[in-house]
């Protein structure tokens, strides 16, 4: 609700897949408005500032020590688009790739996402007609690491990408949770 005086809000998660004693989840809502990278510099997922924020600042703010112990570090593929995606990474929290967004959300309408009040207050673009926002994917866009793929407010996966320094796109964290 973007009111810090009444404490943090719970994050609502969508379960995308369950396998090998783990569940892949993604936030139901866009949680914050962040740049993929804080400078207009070509970067792959492995070196972007959003990856660092997700695995440090976000993780520390969103999860207790007990909860963090249930989030395994996994190999996150460097999903190739038409450009070099860089190297696979070892992360606890990450963004979905183009392939994953298409696999786990079977339609444009399923990919549509609303921002939290907090994300909106931090500058998230919101389409006034449908209330949805644009959310980042970890896959590179068509220009070598100066753009990153995203999902438009209508749910369309935009593989061409948006500039990595765009300050109006939002973050839907994804992670695996150990169920055992």
PDB file of C-alpha atoms in Angstrom, residues 16-140:
ATOM      1  CA  UNK A  16       4.895 -21.611 -12.226  1.00  0.00           C
ATOM      2  CA  UNK A  17       6.355 -25.107 -11.867  1.00  0.00           C
ATOM      3  CA  UNK A  18       7.032 -27.761  -9.237  1.00  0.00           C
ATOM      4  CA  UNK A  19       9.813 -30.278  -9.803  1.00  0.00           C
ATOM      5  CA  UNK A  20      12.562 -32.078  -7.911  1.00  0.00           C
ATOM      6  CA  UNK A  21      11.282 -30.877  -4.533  1.00  0.00           C
ATOM      7  CA  UNK A  22      11.310 -27.206  -5.552  1.00  0.00           C
ATOM      8  CA  UNK A  23       8.748 -24.681  -6.762  1.00  0.00           C
ATOM      9  CA  UNK A  24       9.475 -21.913  -9.265  1.00  0.00           C
ATOM     10  CA  UNK A  25       7.557 -18.774  -8.305  1.00  0.00           C
ATOM     11  CA  UNK A  26       7.203 -15.237  -9.670  1.00  0.00           C
ATOM     12  CA  UNK A  27       5.610 -12.269  -7.953  1.00  0.00           C
ATOM     13  CA  UNK A  28       1.944 -11.799  -8.833  1.00  0.00           C
ATOM     14  CA  UNK A  29       2.402  -8.021  -8.983  1.00  0.00           C
ATOM     15  CA  UNK A  30       5.261  -5.825 -10.140  1.00  0.00           C
ATOM     16  CA  UNK A  31       7.001  -4.961  -6.872  1.00  0.00           C
ATOM     17  CA  UNK A  32       9.254  -2.039  -7.725  1.00  0.00           C
ATOM     18  CA  UNK A  33      10.262   0.255 -10.546  1.00  0.00           C
ATOM     19  CA  UNK A  34      13.955  -0.194 -11.371  1.00  0.00           C
ATOM     20  CA  UNK A  35      16.295   0.310 -14.266  1.00  0.00           C
ATOM     21  CA  UNK A  36      17.826  -2.852 -15.721  1.00  0.00           C
ATOM     22  CA  UNK A  37      21.124  -1.040 -15.459  1.00  0.00           C
ATOM     23  CA  UNK A  38      21.787   2.327 -13.845  1.00  0.00           C
ATOM     24  CA  UNK A  39      23.841   3.620 -16.749  1.00  0.00           C
ATOM     25  CA  UNK A  40      23.314   3.595 -20.485  1.00  0.00           C
ATOM     26  CA  UNK A  41      26.036   1.006 -20.875  1.00  0.00           C
ATOM     27  CA  UNK A  42      25.759  -2.279 -22.670  1.00  0.00           C
ATOM     28  CA  UNK A  43      25.505  -5.062 -20.096  1.00  0.00           C
ATOM     29  CA  UNK A  44      24.267  -8.650 -20.090  1.00  0.00           C
ATOM     30  CA  UNK A  45      22.191 -10.064 -17.213  1.00  0.00           C
ATOM     31  CA  UNK A  46      25.330 -11.274 -15.441  1.00  0.00           C
ATOM     32  CA  UNK A  47      26.633  -7.730 -14.834  1.00  0.00           C
ATOM     33  CA  UNK A  48      23.504  -5.560 -14.755  1.00  0.00           C
ATOM     34  CA  UNK A  49      22.693  -3.571 -11.625  1.00  0.00           C
ATOM     35  CA  UNK A  50      19.181  -5.054 -11.404  1.00  0.00           C
ATOM     36  CA  UNK A  51      20.645  -8.541 -10.832  1.00  0.00           C
ATOM     37  CA  UNK A  52      22.796  -7.208  -8.002  1.00  0.00           C
ATOM     38  CA  UNK A  53      19.800  -5.385  -6.464  1.00  0.00           C
ATOM     39  CA  UNK A  54      17.587  -8.501  -6.609  1.00  0.00           C
ATOM     40  CA  UNK A  55      20.147 -10.754  -4.928  1.00  0.00           C
ATOM     41  CA  UNK A  56      21.163  -8.243  -2.262  1.00  0.00           C
ATOM     42  CA  UNK A  57      18.865  -5.327  -1.407  1.00  0.00           C
ATOM     43  CA  UNK A  58      15.595  -6.971  -2.438  1.00  0.00           C
ATOM     44  CA  UNK A  59      16.438 -10.374  -0.986  1.00  0.00           C
ATOM     45  CA  UNK A  60      17.521  -8.872   2.348  1.00  0.00           C
ATOM     46  CA  UNK A  61      14.400  -6.697   2.592  1.00  0.00           C
ATOM     47  CA  UNK A  62      11.884  -9.307   1.436  1.00  0.00           C
ATOM     48  CA  UNK A  63      13.012 -12.464   3.224  1.00  0.00           C
ATOM     49  CA  UNK A  64      13.914 -13.468   6.769  1.00  0.00           C
ATOM     50  CA  UNK A  65      17.009 -15.597   7.407  1.00  0.00           C
ATOM     51  CA  UNK A  66      14.721 -18.622   7.731  1.00  0.00           C
ATOM     52  CA  UNK A  67      13.072 -17.876   4.367  1.00  0.00           C
ATOM     53  CA  UNK A  68      16.408 -17.236   2.651  1.00  0.00           C
ATOM     54  CA  UNK A  69      17.569 -20.681   3.755  1.00  0.00           C
ATOM     55  CA  UNK A  70      14.726 -22.165   1.659  1.00  0.00           C
ATOM     56  CA  UNK A  71      15.806 -20.317  -1.512  1.00  0.00           C
ATOM     57  CA  UNK A  72      18.496 -22.337  -3.297  1.00  0.00           C
ATOM     58  CA  UNK A  73      21.143 -20.811  -5.486  1.00  0.00           C
ATOM     59  CA  UNK A  74      20.427 -22.049  -9.006  1.00  0.00           C
ATOM     60  CA  UNK A  75      22.085 -21.795 -12.385  1.00  0.00           C
ATOM     61  CA  UNK A  76      20.237 -19.159 -14.392  1.00  0.00           C
ATOM     62  CA  UNK A  77      20.700 -19.572 -18.122  1.00  0.00           C
ATOM     63  CA  UNK A  78      21.884 -16.764 -20.326  1.00  0.00           C
ATOM     64  CA  UNK A  79      18.887 -16.897 -22.632  1.00  0.00           C
ATOM     65  CA  UNK A  80      19.952 -16.018 -26.176  1.00  0.00           C
ATOM     66  CA  UNK A  81      17.871 -13.609 -28.214  1.00  0.00           C
ATOM     67  CA  UNK A  82      19.442 -12.248 -31.395  1.00  0.00           C
ATOM     68  CA  UNK A  83      22.473 -11.004 -29.439  1.00  0.00           C
ATOM     69  CA  UNK A  84      25.098 -12.494 -27.128  1.00  0.00           C
ATOM     70  CA  UNK A  85      23.450 -12.986 -23.733  1.00  0.00           C
ATOM     71  CA  UNK A  86      26.643 -13.282 -21.691  1.00  0.00           C
ATOM     72  CA  UNK A  87      27.222 -16.185 -19.304  1.00  0.00           C
ATOM     73  CA  UNK A  88      24.947 -18.254 -17.095  1.00  0.00           C
ATOM     74  CA  UNK A  89      24.836 -17.001 -13.499  1.00  0.00           C
ATOM     75  CA  UNK A  90      24.366 -18.421 -10.017  1.00  0.00           C
ATOM     76  CA  UNK A  91      21.434 -16.600  -8.406  1.00  0.00           C
ATOM     77  CA  UNK A  92      18.799 -16.988  -5.757  1.00  0.00           C
ATOM     78  CA  UNK A  93      16.522 -14.297  -7.223  1.00  0.00           C
ATOM     79  CA  UNK A  94      16.299 -13.537 -10.930  1.00  0.00           C
ATOM     80  CA  UNK A  95      14.012 -12.372 -13.727  1.00  0.00           C
ATOM     81  CA  UNK A  96      12.263 -14.694 -16.123  1.00  0.00           C
ATOM     82  CA  UNK A  97      13.687 -15.036 -19.637  1.00  0.00           C
ATOM     83  CA  UNK A  98      11.797 -14.659 -22.918  1.00  0.00           C
ATOM     84  CA  UNK A  99      11.560 -18.448 -23.141  1.00  0.00           C
ATOM     85  CA  UNK A 100      10.241 -18.768 -19.574  1.00  0.00           C
ATOM     86  CA  UNK A 101       7.715 -15.936 -19.929  1.00  0.00           C
ATOM     87  CA  UNK A 102       6.284 -17.662 -22.997  1.00  0.00           C
ATOM     88  CA  UNK A 103       6.423 -21.144 -21.428  1.00  0.00           C
ATOM     89  CA  UNK A 104       4.810 -20.354 -18.072  1.00  0.00           C
ATOM     90  CA  UNK A 105       2.278 -17.790 -19.257  1.00  0.00           C
ATOM     91  CA  UNK A 106       0.298 -19.288 -22.127  1.00  0.00           C
ATOM     92  CA  UNK A 107      -1.175 -16.058 -23.442  1.00  0.00           C
ATOM     93  CA  UNK A 108      -0.722 -12.317 -23.560  1.00  0.00           C
ATOM     94  CA  UNK A 109      -3.538 -11.880 -21.040  1.00  0.00           C
ATOM     95  CA  UNK A 110      -1.821 -14.268 -18.595  1.00  0.00           C
ATOM     96  CA  UNK A 111       1.390 -12.175 -18.811  1.00  0.00           C
ATOM     97  CA  UNK A 112      -0.365  -8.891 -18.020  1.00  0.00           C
ATOM     98  CA  UNK A 113       0.720  -7.461 -14.684  1.00  0.00           C
ATOM     99  CA  UNK A 114      -0.398  -4.700 -12.351  1.00  0.00           C
ATOM    100  CA  UNK A 115       2.126  -2.739 -10.281  1.00  0.00           C
ATOM    101  CA  UNK A 116       1.985  -2.367  -6.531  1.00  0.00           C
ATOM    102  CA  UNK A 117       1.297   1.108  -5.161  1.00  0.00           C
ATOM    103  CA  UNK A 118       4.977   1.165  -4.180  1.00  0.00           C
ATOM    104  CA  UNK A 119       6.131   0.487  -7.758  1.00  0.00           C
ATOM    105  CA  UNK A 120       3.755   3.144  -9.069  1.00  0.00           C
ATOM    106  CA  UNK A 121       5.040   5.689  -6.520  1.00  0.00           C
ATOM    107  CA  UNK A 122       8.594   4.900  -7.684  1.00  0.00           C
ATOM    108  CA  UNK A 123       7.816   5.817 -11.300  1.00  0.00           C
ATOM    109  CA  UNK A 124       6.318   2.720 -12.921  1.00  0.00           C
ATOM    110  CA  UNK A 125       4.635   3.334 -16.258  1.00  0.00           C
ATOM    111  CA  UNK A 126       0.988   2.303 -16.002  1.00  0.00           C
ATOM    112  CA  UNK A 127      -1.359   2.188 -18.983  1.00  0.00           C
ATOM    113  CA  UNK A 128      -4.342   4.313 -17.986  1.00  0.00           C
ATOM    114  CA  UNK A 129      -6.791   2.150 -19.938  1.00  0.00           C
ATOM    115  CA  UNK A 130      -5.893  -1.272 -18.483  1.00  0.00           C
ATOM    116  CA  UNK A 131      -3.884  -0.468 -15.314  1.00  0.00           C
ATOM    117  CA  UNK A 132      -1.025  -2.740 -16.380  1.00  0.00           C
ATOM    118  CA  UNK A 133       2.699  -2.047 -16.521  1.00  0.00           C
ATOM    119  CA  UNK A 134       5.804  -3.117 -18.465  1.00  0.00           C
ATOM    120  CA  UNK A 135       8.017  -5.692 -16.719  1.00  0.00           C
ATOM    121  CA  UNK A 136      11.625  -6.621 -17.349  1.00  0.00           C
ATOM    122  CA  UNK A 137      12.902  -9.984 -18.579  1.00  0.00           C
ATOM    123  CA  UNK A 138      16.562 -11.012 -18.167  1.00  0.00           C
ATOM    124  CA  UNK A 139      17.032 -11.770 -21.876  1.00  0.00           C
ATOM    125  CA  UNK A 140      18.887  -9.202 -23.956  1.00  0.00           C
TER     126      UNK A 140
END
